[in-house]
Amino acid sequence: VRDTAELGAVLRGDPASVRILETWSIEDLRDAARRHGVLPLVADELSRRTPALADLFRPDIEGAVAADLYRETELRRVVAALADAGVASVLFKGAALAYTHYARPDLRARDDSDVLIAPEARRPAHRVLVGLGYGPDEHVTGELVTYQAIYAKRHDGVRVHTIDLHWRIANPQLFADVLSFEELRRDAVGIPALGPAAFGPSGPHALFLACVHRVAHHRDTELLAWIYDIHLIASRLTDADWETFIDLAVARGMAAICRQGLERSAALFGTAVPDSAGPAGRLAPRNNRPEPSTAFLNGGRPQLATFVSDLRTLSSWRDRGRLIREHLAPPPSYMRQVYAPASRAPLGMLYVWRAVRGAWRWLAGVEAPKRV
Amino acid sequence: MTVAPSDRLVVSDAVVTRAVKSDTVLLNTATGRYFTLDEIGSRAWTLLTTLPSVQAAREALLVEYAVEPDQLARDLEALIEILVARGLVEVRRG
């Protein structure tokens, strides 16, 4: 909590926050800012306000710029190659916001580049990425378990860029189809810095995604990078954009989640939110029946609850049966890679081990790793 | 490698750059190594890679900065040597 409040003060330009180094060591500050995905922003902000700090943060800023230049070069190639192969794409989350909402793209720290395509474009997109030297990461599979695949590019064995290829916006069934690729692409805005084929979500869609993502995949985690995204996007919306955003949030059953994101952003960064999106506005609860998605706002929610939600959301028993099978029995190649990369343990034993470990993780509420 | 005043410097294909405040970060994507030029180095980089010759860049810098011609010549030579050695520019004979 202390991290969040004090780093939040730095990001919103609170003059008193320069004194943060009186109580923090530079290493602790770096660690906390890195954990929150805001190290480049914090380094830039403190360097700008106090020249004496500029030398301290110079390596952080220069390193972030260099990493981003490489990422940008790769992303331009990927987007152009996808377009050449007839695959329309929309960059989203940090990959787009870095260009559409930040003063410099390197200020938005990110571990990977999120690219959304239409579900039917998965095969050609795979061919394009492999052709560019990317290899698919061994990752949990299953048509109903995940709607994304990780592709990594390596130099001398070291990962230098990661593409997170999505064909739906989120993995939990309740969120997977709340905003389709076609809708996002229809309203998308160009990102000229990444070439003529590069597009990112419109303002209302970007805000919707920013609010939904942190809850759908990360249980309302208060990670500053994601909340600062919300602040920057919300700060640029026009009145008409706000109406579009609120209509979408209400129609798709995401009003409470969107309200939560905006409230956190307002509390940390003083985000100006119009009355229509405020506590008494159209995002406020309307009746005694909460939206099913509000269950995801419970931070201690076990993974098992998401599985139950997935089963409830799927419309056919056939799909429910398939989801259970896919969770219980991933392909042997995945099992080997993840559970026994350096041993010859019998496959049956690996499946039992997975079931035991998975049961504990699902009940205990172990969270998926955060990638900003 | 000796660079003549009439030579021209061209940014290598593998190099990408970004201005950060008054500095410039140069990344050689082929090697993964990056370099940072300060304000004056950034200005020299811009002139060296956009004007038709090293001599033209030298003359422009002499107009912009209060520096002795000999000192500038030495500094520029040292900078060019580093840029060439690290694959950040290619020399086109003038």
Tab-separated table of C-alpha atoms in Angstrom:
chain	number	residue	atom	x	y	z
A	1	VAL	CA	0.000	0.000	0.000
A	2	ARG	CA	2.838	2.338	0.851
A	3	ASP	CA	4.460	1.559	-2.506
A	4	THR	CA	1.263	2.310	-4.354
A	5	ALA	CA	0.535	5.581	-2.576
A	6	GLU	CA	4.053	6.988	-2.754
A	7	LEU	CA	4.764	5.951	-6.328
A	8	GLY	CA	1.322	7.220	-7.270
A	9	ALA	CA	2.279	10.607	-5.815
A	10	VAL	CA	5.405	10.660	-7.993
A	11	LEU	CA	3.403	9.864	-11.109
A	12	ARG	CA	0.800	12.527	-10.510
A	13	GLY	CA	3.563	15.108	-10.102
A	14	ASP	CA	3.094	15.815	-6.404
A	15	PRO	CA	5.989	18.220	-5.615
A	16	ALA	CA	6.488	16.674	-2.181
A	17	SER	CA	7.080	13.279	-3.729
A	18	VAL	CA	10.625	14.224	-4.719
A	19	ARG	CA	11.453	13.592	-1.076
A	20	ILE	CA	10.668	9.916	-1.608
A	21	LEU	CA	14.403	9.219	-1.651
A	22	GLU	CA	14.704	10.510	1.895
A	23	THR	CA	12.925	7.403	3.107
A	24	TRP	CA	13.669	4.933	0.293
A	25	SER	CA	16.975	3.653	-0.978
A	26	ILE	CA	17.407	3.970	-4.708
A	27	GLU	CA	17.390	0.154	-4.971
A	28	ASP	CA	14.103	-0.141	-3.075
A	29	LEU	CA	12.575	2.570	-5.222
A	30	ARG	CA	13.709	0.836	-8.404
A	31	ASP	CA	12.365	-2.517	-7.202
A	32	ALA	CA	8.991	-1.108	-6.223
A	33	ALA	CA	8.642	0.887	-9.435
A	34	ARG	CA	9.651	-2.138	-11.505
A	35	ARG	CA	7.139	-4.322	-9.652
A	36	HIS	CA	4.429	-1.811	-10.479
A	37	GLY	CA	5.543	-1.548	-14.115
A	38	VAL	CA	6.310	2.158	-13.797
A	39	LEU	CA	10.100	2.349	-13.480
A	40	PRO	CA	10.598	4.369	-16.701
A	41	LEU	CA	7.849	6.785	-15.690
A	42	VAL	CA	9.172	7.250	-12.166
A	43	ALA	CA	12.751	7.653	-13.413
A	44	ASP	CA	11.691	10.195	-16.002
A	45	GLU	CA	9.504	12.151	-13.623
A	46	LEU	CA	12.070	12.372	-10.821
A	47	SER	CA	14.913	13.190	-13.226
A	48	ARG	CA	12.880	15.961	-14.783
A	49	ARG	CA	12.062	17.603	-11.480
A	50	THR	CA	15.406	17.159	-9.732
A	51	PRO	CA	18.516	17.315	-11.905
A	52	ALA	CA	20.545	15.686	-9.125
A	53	LEU	CA	18.466	12.549	-9.603
A	54	ALA	CA	18.999	12.492	-13.342
A	55	ASP	CA	22.380	10.774	-13.047
A	56	LEU	CA	20.946	8.172	-10.689
A	57	PHE	CA	18.215	7.236	-13.117
A	58	ARG	CA	20.141	7.673	-16.356
A	59	PRO	CA	20.844	3.925	-16.760
A	60	ASP	CA	17.168	3.104	-16.197
A	61	ILE	CA	15.994	5.624	-18.767
A	62	GLU	CA	18.599	4.742	-21.378
A	63	GLY	CA	18.038	1.014	-20.887
A	64	ALA	CA	14.287	1.437	-21.281
A	65	VAL	CA	14.740	3.481	-24.456
A	66	ALA	CA	17.132	0.963	-25.995
A	67	ALA	CA	14.836	-1.963	-25.171
A	68	ASP	CA	11.914	-0.069	-26.623
A	69	LEU	CA	13.772	0.779	-29.822
A	70	TYR	CA	14.371	-2.920	-30.377
A	71	ARG	CA	10.761	-3.752	-29.559
A	72	GLU	CA	9.552	-1.046	-31.921
A	73	THR	CA	11.697	-2.342	-34.766
A	74	GLU	CA	10.315	-5.830	-34.265
A	75	LEU	CA	6.734	-4.687	-33.896
A	76	ARG	CA	6.905	-2.747	-37.153
A	77	ARG	CA	8.120	-5.879	-38.930
A	78	VAL	CA	5.475	-8.080	-37.333
A	79	VAL	CA	2.561	-5.770	-38.111
A	80	ALA	CA	3.722	-5.237	-41.701
A	81	ALA	CA	4.268	-8.949	-42.286
A	82	LEU	CA	0.845	-9.809	-40.868
A	83	ALA	CA	-0.755	-7.246	-43.170
A	84	ASP	CA	1.204	-8.572	-46.161
A	85	ALA	CA	-0.183	-12.023	-45.365
A	86	GLY	CA	-3.711	-10.630	-45.239
A	87	VAL	CA	-3.970	-10.802	-41.450
A	88	ALA	CA	-5.607	-7.707	-39.974
A	89	SER	CA	-4.475	-6.966	-36.448
A	90	VAL	CA	-5.097	-4.563	-33.598
A	91	LEU	CA	-2.350	-3.837	-31.086
A	92	PHE	CA	-3.737	-3.476	-27.611
A	93	LYS	CA	-2.827	-2.893	-23.981
A	94	GLY	CA	0.685	-1.492	-23.559
A	95	ALA	CA	1.728	-2.129	-27.169
A	96	ALA	CA	-0.822	0.408	-28.382
A	97	LEU	CA	-1.087	2.736	-25.377
A	98	ALA	CA	2.664	3.346	-25.436
A	99	TYR	CA	2.141	5.144	-28.742
A	100	THR	CA	-1.338	6.569	-28.360
A	101	HIS	CA	-1.245	7.864	-24.784
A	102	TYR	CA	2.322	8.208	-23.507
A	103	ALA	CA	4.744	11.040	-24.239
A	104	ARG	CA	7.325	8.494	-25.395
A	105	PRO	CA	6.695	4.784	-25.992
A	106	ASP	CA	9.560	3.759	-23.717
A	107	LEU	CA	7.738	5.326	-20.776
A	108	ARG	CA	5.150	2.507	-20.865
A	109	ALA	CA	7.059	-0.484	-19.514
A	110	ARG	CA	5.932	-3.789	-20.980
A	111	ASP	CA	7.119	-7.349	-21.034
A	112	ASP	CA	5.539	-8.258	-24.347
A	113	SER	CA	3.571	-6.854	-27.262
A	114	ASP	CA	-0.113	-7.798	-27.309
A	115	VAL	CA	-1.543	-8.344	-30.769
A	116	LEU	CA	-5.208	-9.199	-31.386
A	117	ILE	CA	-6.352	-10.969	-34.534
A	118	ALA	CA	-9.587	-12.591	-35.685
A	119	PRO	CA	-9.953	-16.185	-34.460
A	120	GLU	CA	-9.883	-17.523	-38.016
A	121	ALA	CA	-6.522	-15.832	-38.667
A	122	ARG	CA	-4.573	-17.928	-36.184
A	123	ARG	CA	-2.927	-20.231	-38.719
A	124	PRO	CA	-1.663	-17.547	-41.098
A	125	ALA	CA	-0.527	-15.439	-38.141
A	126	HIS	CA	1.393	-18.429	-36.792
A	127	ARG	CA	3.103	-18.891	-40.156
A	128	VAL	CA	4.037	-15.208	-40.297
A	129	LEU	CA	5.536	-15.189	-36.816
A	130	VAL	CA	7.510	-18.380	-37.376
A	131	GLY	CA	8.737	-16.921	-40.670
A	132	LEU	CA	10.035	-13.891	-38.782
A	133	GLY	CA	12.034	-16.073	-36.426
A	134	TYR	CA	9.574	-16.318	-33.556
A	135	GLY	CA	9.039	-19.630	-31.812
A	136	PRO	CA	5.847	-20.569	-29.973
A	137	ASP	CA	6.356	-20.902	-26.220
A	138	GLU	CA	5.129	-24.091	-24.650
A	139	HIS	CA	1.955	-22.752	-23.127
A	140	VAL	CA	-1.219	-24.249	-21.802
A	141	THR	CA	-3.426	-25.101	-24.743
A	142	GLY	CA	-7.057	-25.965	-25.328
A	143	GLU	CA	-9.614	-24.358	-27.586
A	144	LEU	CA	-11.667	-23.266	-24.590
A	145	VAL	CA	-8.894	-22.872	-22.029
A	146	THR	CA	-6.932	-20.073	-23.607
A	147	TYR	CA	-7.388	-17.573	-26.393
A	148	GLN	CA	-3.783	-16.492	-26.654
A	149	ALA	CA	-0.391	-17.905	-27.616
A	150	ILE	CA	3.069	-16.623	-26.755
A	151	TYR	CA	5.730	-16.297	-29.447
A	152	ALA	CA	9.294	-15.433	-28.490
A	153	LYS	CA	12.253	-14.285	-30.519
A	154	ARG	CA	15.655	-15.217	-29.153
A	155	HIS	CA	19.227	-14.132	-29.861
A	156	ASP	CA	21.876	-16.553	-28.639
A	157	GLY	CA	19.232	-18.228	-26.508
A	158	VAL	CA	18.177	-14.977	-24.857
A	159	ARG	CA	14.594	-13.822	-25.299
A	160	VAL	CA	14.675	-10.414	-26.997
A	161	HIS	CA	11.023	-9.873	-27.883
A	162	THR	CA	7.741	-11.530	-27.087
A	163	ILE	CA	4.504	-11.376	-29.027
A	164	ASP	CA	1.380	-12.289	-27.083
A	165	LEU	CA	-1.012	-13.250	-29.861
A	166	HIS	CA	-4.681	-13.084	-28.853
A	167	TRP	CA	-7.770	-14.075	-30.807
A	168	ARG	CA	-10.173	-13.044	-28.061
A	169	ILE	CA	-9.597	-10.276	-25.550
A	170	ALA	CA	-9.444	-12.453	-22.411
A	171	ASN	CA	-9.381	-16.103	-21.368
A	172	PRO	CA	-12.209	-16.343	-18.802
A	173	GLN	CA	-15.353	-17.181	-20.783
A	174	LEU	CA	-17.306	-14.375	-19.150
A	175	PHE	CA	-14.945	-11.821	-20.683
A	176	ALA	CA	-13.741	-13.536	-23.847
A	177	ASP	CA	-16.444	-12.157	-26.103
A	178	VAL	CA	-17.443	-8.905	-24.419
A	179	LEU	CA	-15.626	-7.010	-27.166
A	180	SER	CA	-14.860	-8.692	-30.466
A	181	PHE	CA	-11.955	-8.242	-32.837
A	182	GLU	CA	-14.372	-6.914	-35.475
A	183	GLU	CA	-15.675	-4.221	-33.131
A	184	LEU	CA	-12.187	-3.191	-32.094
A	185	ARG	CA	-10.894	-3.113	-35.648
A	186	ARG	CA	-13.911	-1.175	-36.936
A	187	ASP	CA	-13.236	1.758	-34.581
A	188	ALA	CA	-9.452	1.392	-34.376
A	189	VAL	CA	-7.073	4.319	-34.707
A	190	GLY	CA	-3.845	4.315	-36.678
A	191	ILE	CA	-0.436	4.160	-35.020
A	192	PRO	CA	1.762	5.823	-37.657
A	193	ALA	CA	4.992	5.275	-35.690
A	194	LEU	CA	4.581	1.539	-36.289
A	195	GLY	CA	3.673	1.769	-39.953
A	196	PRO	CA	0.541	2.085	-42.055
A	197	ALA	CA	-0.843	-1.306	-40.995
A	198	ALA	CA	-0.614	-0.621	-37.265
A	199	PHE	CA	-3.825	0.101	-35.396
A	200	GLY	CA	-4.846	0.404	-31.762
A	201	PRO	CA	-8.211	0.576	-30.020
A	202	SER	CA	-10.291	3.754	-30.030
A	203	GLY	CA	-10.383	5.744	-26.780
A	204	PRO	CA	-13.628	4.185	-25.451
A	205	HIS	CA	-12.492	0.679	-26.382
A	206	ALA	CA	-9.042	1.251	-24.877
A	207	LEU	CA	-10.609	2.361	-21.585
A	208	PHE	CA	-12.991	-0.594	-21.593
A	209	LEU	CA	-10.111	-3.014	-22.176
A	210	ALA	CA	-7.932	-1.362	-19.524
A	211	CYS	CA	-10.718	-1.678	-16.937
A	212	VAL	CA	-11.656	-5.238	-17.886
A	213	HIS	CA	-8.195	-6.740	-18.306
A	214	ARG	CA	-6.905	-6.051	-14.799
A	215	VAL	CA	-9.975	-7.707	-13.318
A	216	ALA	CA	-10.519	-10.571	-15.766
A	217	HIS	CA	-6.943	-11.811	-15.528
A	218	HIS	CA	-5.611	-10.254	-12.351
A	219	ARG	CA	-8.430	-9.990	-9.796
A	220	ASP	CA	-8.527	-6.238	-9.430
A	221	THR	CA	-4.803	-6.060	-8.717
A	222	GLU	CA	-3.701	-2.532	-7.892
A	223	LEU	CA	-0.777	-2.437	-10.304
A	224	LEU	CA	0.125	1.179	-11.007
A	225	ALA	CA	0.961	0.664	-14.685
A	226	TRP	CA	-2.568	-0.517	-15.409
A	227	ILE	CA	-4.262	2.145	-13.304
A	228	TYR	CA	-2.126	4.859	-14.848
A	229	ASP	CA	-3.232	3.570	-18.259
A	230	ILE	CA	-6.831	4.114	-17.145
A	231	HIS	CA	-5.959	7.614	-15.983
A	232	LEU	CA	-4.311	8.601	-19.265
A	233	ILE	CA	-7.057	7.129	-21.443
A	234	ALA	CA	-9.878	8.613	-19.376
A	235	SER	CA	-8.197	12.010	-19.357
A	236	ARG	CA	-8.434	12.215	-23.149
A	237	LEU	CA	-12.001	11.085	-23.701
A	238	THR	CA	-14.490	13.510	-25.198
A	239	ASP	CA	-18.080	13.708	-23.954
A	240	ALA	CA	-19.157	11.508	-26.864
A	241	ASP	CA	-16.385	9.001	-26.037
A	242	TRP	CA	-17.606	8.799	-22.447
A	243	GLU	CA	-21.124	8.023	-23.629
A	244	THR	CA	-19.812	5.293	-25.933
A	245	PHE	CA	-17.728	3.826	-23.127
A	246	ILE	CA	-20.570	3.868	-20.596
A	247	ASP	CA	-23.042	2.379	-23.089
A	248	LEU	CA	-20.585	-0.421	-23.775
A	249	ALA	CA	-19.847	-1.100	-20.100
A	250	VAL	CA	-23.543	-1.293	-19.228
A	251	ALA	CA	-24.580	-3.327	-22.271
A	252	ARG	CA	-21.823	-5.909	-21.782
A	253	GLY	CA	-22.367	-6.332	-18.033
A	254	MET	CA	-19.063	-4.708	-17.094
A	255	ALA	CA	-20.368	-1.554	-15.372
A	256	ALA	CA	-19.116	-2.427	-11.881
A	257	ILE	CA	-15.686	-3.426	-13.167
A	258	CYS	CA	-15.358	-0.234	-15.168
A	259	ARG	CA	-16.554	1.848	-12.237
A	260	GLN	CA	-13.963	0.178	-10.023
A	261	GLY	CA	-11.141	0.977	-12.452
A	262	LEU	CA	-12.188	4.600	-12.681
A	263	GLU	CA	-12.518	4.924	-8.911
A	264	ARG	CA	-9.033	3.549	-8.366
A	265	SER	CA	-7.659	5.899	-10.995
A	266	ALA	CA	-9.441	8.895	-9.467
A	267	ALA	CA	-8.177	7.993	-5.986
A	268	LEU	CA	-4.556	7.606	-7.093
A	269	PHE	CA	-4.232	10.165	-9.862
A	270	GLY	CA	-7.166	12.518	-9.455
A	271	THR	CA	-8.667	11.405	-12.768
A	272	ALA	CA	-11.557	13.628	-13.810
A	273	VAL	CA	-14.598	11.426	-14.334
A	274	PRO	CA	-17.900	12.876	-15.576
A	275	ASP	CA	-20.991	12.530	-13.401
A	276	SER	CA	-22.434	9.988	-15.805
A	277	ALA	CA	-19.557	7.627	-14.940
A	278	GLY	CA	-19.375	8.618	-11.264
A	279	PRO	CA	-20.849	6.980	-8.141
A	280	ALA	CA	-24.406	8.126	-8.948
A	281	GLY	CA	-24.097	7.777	-12.705
A	282	ARG	CA	-25.028	5.080	-15.153
A	283	LEU	CA	-22.241	2.730	-14.009
A	284	ALA	CA	-23.762	2.560	-10.499
A	285	PRO	CA	-25.693	-0.594	-9.515
A	286	ARG	CA	-29.262	-0.395	-10.842
A	287	ASN	CA	-31.006	-3.157	-8.967
A	288	ASN	CA	-30.375	-5.961	-6.535
A	289	ARG	CA	-28.967	-8.288	-9.181
A	290	PRO	CA	-25.239	-7.667	-9.501
A	291	GLU	CA	-23.566	-8.342	-12.816
A	292	PRO	CA	-21.922	-11.812	-12.867
A	293	SER	CA	-18.596	-10.118	-13.625
A	294	THR	CA	-18.554	-8.419	-10.197
A	295	ALA	CA	-17.530	-11.765	-8.689
A	296	PHE	CA	-14.128	-11.177	-10.308
A	297	LEU	CA	-13.614	-8.094	-8.136
A	298	ASN	CA	-12.981	-10.370	-5.155
A	299	GLY	CA	-9.192	-10.310	-4.800
A	300	GLY	CA	-9.058	-13.597	-2.870
A	301	ARG	CA	-11.104	-15.450	-5.461
A	302	PRO	CA	-9.724	-18.958	-6.088
A	303	GLN	CA	-9.009	-20.104	-9.622
A	304	LEU	CA	-11.664	-22.768	-9.115
A	305	ALA	CA	-14.300	-20.017	-9.074
A	306	THR	CA	-13.171	-18.901	-12.536
A	307	PHE	CA	-13.490	-22.479	-13.762
A	308	VAL	CA	-17.031	-22.665	-12.375
A	309	SER	CA	-17.809	-19.324	-14.010
A	310	ASP	CA	-16.439	-20.673	-17.300
A	311	LEU	CA	-18.697	-23.713	-17.069
A	312	ARG	CA	-21.708	-21.517	-16.342
A	313	THR	CA	-20.946	-19.146	-19.196
A	314	LEU	CA	-20.478	-21.799	-21.866
A	315	SER	CA	-23.760	-22.413	-23.602
A	316	SER	CA	-23.629	-26.151	-24.309
A	317	TRP	CA	-22.881	-29.291	-22.317
A	318	ARG	CA	-20.605	-30.361	-25.135
A	319	ASP	CA	-18.416	-27.298	-24.615
A	320	ARG	CA	-18.452	-27.767	-20.859
A	321	GLY	CA	-17.265	-31.349	-21.274
A	322	ARG	CA	-14.559	-30.189	-23.637
A	323	LEU	CA	-13.349	-27.522	-21.206
A	324	ILE	CA	-13.055	-30.099	-18.418
A	325	ARG	CA	-11.145	-32.487	-20.698
A	326	GLU	CA	-8.803	-29.736	-21.860
A	327	HIS	CA	-7.995	-28.709	-18.287
A	328	LEU	CA	-7.451	-32.278	-17.091
A	329	ALA	CA	-5.473	-33.592	-20.027
A	330	PRO	CA	-3.325	-31.094	-21.928
A	331	PRO	CA	-1.252	-32.501	-24.816
A	332	PRO	CA	1.726	-34.729	-23.916
A	333	SER	CA	4.217	-32.248	-25.432
A	334	TYR	CA	3.020	-29.557	-23.020
A	335	MET	CA	3.149	-31.953	-20.078
A	336	ARG	CA	6.726	-32.956	-20.868
A	337	GLN	CA	7.930	-29.420	-21.377
A	338	VAL	CA	6.341	-27.963	-18.268
A	339	TYR	CA	6.446	-30.806	-15.769
A	340	ALA	CA	9.465	-32.892	-16.721
A	341	PRO	CA	11.705	-31.162	-19.267
A	342	ALA	CA	14.818	-33.021	-18.096
A	343	SER	CA	13.430	-36.375	-17.033
A	344	ARG	CA	11.780	-39.469	-18.480
A	345	ALA	CA	9.045	-39.722	-15.860
A	346	PRO	CA	6.036	-41.683	-17.145
A	347	LEU	CA	3.413	-39.453	-18.692
A	348	GLY	CA	0.655	-40.870	-16.468
A	349	MET	CA	2.574	-39.763	-13.405
A	350	LEU	CA	2.873	-36.257	-14.807
A	351	TYR	CA	-0.895	-36.021	-15.275
A	352	VAL	CA	-1.456	-37.148	-11.667
A	353	TRP	CA	1.100	-34.617	-10.439
A	354	ARG	CA	-0.597	-31.908	-12.489
A	355	ALA	CA	-3.994	-32.796	-11.017
A	356	VAL	CA	-2.663	-32.679	-7.442
A	357	ARG	CA	-0.734	-29.443	-7.921
A	358	GLY	CA	-3.524	-27.884	-9.944
A	359	ALA	CA	-6.112	-28.695	-7.281
A	360	TRP	CA	-4.042	-26.887	-4.665
A	361	ARG	CA	-3.457	-23.884	-6.925
A	362	TRP	CA	-7.106	-23.672	-7.903
A	363	LEU	CA	-8.295	-23.821	-4.307
A	364	ALA	CA	-5.610	-21.585	-2.835
A	365	GLY	CA	-6.069	-18.775	-5.289
A	366	VAL	CA	-2.583	-18.689	-6.787
A	367	GLU	CA	-2.564	-15.865	-9.281
A	368	ALA	CA	-1.253	-15.943	-12.814
A	369	PRO	CA	2.025	-14.040	-13.294
A	370	LYS	CA	1.555	-10.379	-14.142
A	371	ARG	CA	2.905	-9.219	-17.477
A	372	VAL	CA	2.561	-5.488	-17.900
B	1	MET	CA	39.809	4.159	-40.844
B	2	THR	CA	40.608	7.667	-42.011
B	3	VAL	CA	37.663	9.855	-42.863
B	4	ALA	CA	38.261	12.683	-45.313
B	5	PRO	CA	36.502	16.068	-45.010
B	6	SER	CA	34.633	15.386	-48.233
B	7	ASP	CA	33.289	12.021	-47.009
B	8	ARG	CA	29.672	11.605	-46.018
B	9	LEU	CA	28.347	9.591	-43.067
B	10	VAL	CA	25.256	7.445	-43.494
B	11	VAL	CA	23.353	5.851	-40.625
B	12	SER	CA	23.728	2.061	-40.774
B	13	ASP	CA	20.594	0.121	-41.686
B	14	ALA	CA	20.578	-1.700	-38.354
B	15	VAL	CA	20.633	1.493	-36.314
B	16	VAL	CA	17.571	3.122	-34.807
B	17	THR	CA	17.564	6.253	-32.698
B	18	ARG	CA	15.364	8.159	-30.315
B	19	ALA	CA	15.697	11.642	-28.883
B	20	VAL	CA	15.246	11.705	-25.119
B	21	LYS	CA	15.145	15.290	-23.923
B	22	SER	CA	18.445	16.678	-25.231
B	23	ASP	CA	20.164	13.285	-25.524
B	24	THR	CA	19.968	10.722	-28.302
B	25	VAL	CA	19.961	6.982	-27.738
B	26	LEU	CA	21.360	4.952	-30.639
B	27	LEU	CA	20.657	1.223	-30.812
B	28	ASN	CA	22.473	-1.128	-33.135
B	29	THR	CA	19.804	-3.803	-33.551
B	30	ALA	CA	22.327	-6.177	-35.116
B	31	THR	CA	24.496	-6.259	-32.006
B	32	GLY	CA	21.949	-5.258	-29.381
B	33	ARG	CA	24.336	-2.590	-28.087
B	34	TYR	CA	23.232	0.937	-27.432
B	35	PHE	CA	24.968	4.273	-27.029
B	36	THR	CA	23.873	7.619	-25.718
B	37	LEU	CA	24.975	10.972	-27.071
B	38	ASP	CA	24.658	14.076	-24.934
B	39	GLU	CA	23.278	17.358	-26.235
B	40	ILE	CA	26.335	18.389	-28.250
B	41	GLY	CA	26.984	14.852	-29.432
B	42	SER	CA	23.370	14.650	-30.560
B	43	ARG	CA	23.723	17.828	-32.569
B	44	ALA	CA	26.935	16.558	-34.135
B	45	TRP	CA	25.197	13.257	-34.982
B	46	THR	CA	22.327	15.066	-36.676
B	47	LEU	CA	24.638	17.255	-38.742
B	48	LEU	CA	27.054	14.460	-39.619
B	49	THR	CA	24.290	12.185	-40.848
B	50	THR	CA	22.225	14.754	-42.717
B	51	LEU	CA	24.714	17.142	-44.323
B	52	PRO	CA	26.528	16.150	-47.533
B	53	SER	CA	30.016	15.962	-45.986
B	54	VAL	CA	31.949	15.860	-42.761
B	55	GLN	CA	33.372	19.248	-43.696
B	56	ALA	CA	29.881	20.751	-43.954
B	57	ALA	CA	29.020	19.387	-40.513
B	58	ARG	CA	32.255	20.799	-39.084
B	59	GLU	CA	31.491	24.234	-40.490
B	60	ALA	CA	27.952	24.180	-39.135
B	61	LEU	CA	29.181	23.230	-35.661
B	62	LEU	CA	31.736	26.033	-35.737
B	63	VAL	CA	28.920	28.495	-36.336
B	64	GLU	CA	26.727	27.047	-33.594
B	65	TYR	CA	29.283	26.544	-30.808
B	66	ALA	CA	32.032	28.715	-29.373
B	67	VAL	CA	34.879	26.273	-29.941
B	68	GLU	CA	38.372	26.453	-31.380
B	69	PRO	CA	38.529	24.915	-34.884
B	70	ASP	CA	41.384	22.590	-33.930
B	71	GLN	CA	39.583	21.403	-30.814
B	72	LEU	CA	36.420	20.769	-32.798
B	73	ALA	CA	38.355	18.868	-35.450
B	74	ARG	CA	39.878	16.598	-32.801
B	75	ASP	CA	36.560	16.020	-31.007
B	76	LEU	CA	34.744	15.315	-34.248
B	77	GLU	CA	37.430	12.922	-35.394
B	78	ALA	CA	37.177	11.026	-32.114
B	79	LEU	CA	33.392	10.870	-32.348
B	80	ILE	CA	33.473	9.654	-35.952
B	81	GLU	CA	36.007	7.008	-35.049
B	82	ILE	CA	33.697	5.643	-32.363
B	83	LEU	CA	30.626	5.789	-34.597
B	84	VAL	CA	32.409	3.885	-37.363
B	85	ALA	CA	34.039	1.346	-35.037
B	86	ARG	CA	30.681	0.487	-33.481
B	87	GLY	CA	28.892	0.083	-36.760
B	88	LEU	CA	26.595	3.022	-36.210
B	89	VAL	CA	27.507	4.789	-39.462
B	90	GLU	CA	28.986	3.912	-42.823
B	91	VAL	CA	31.400	6.146	-44.674
B	92	ARG	CA	30.625	7.108	-48.254
B	93	ARG	CA	33.629	8.496	-50.042
B	94	GLY	CA	33.110	12.042	-51.271
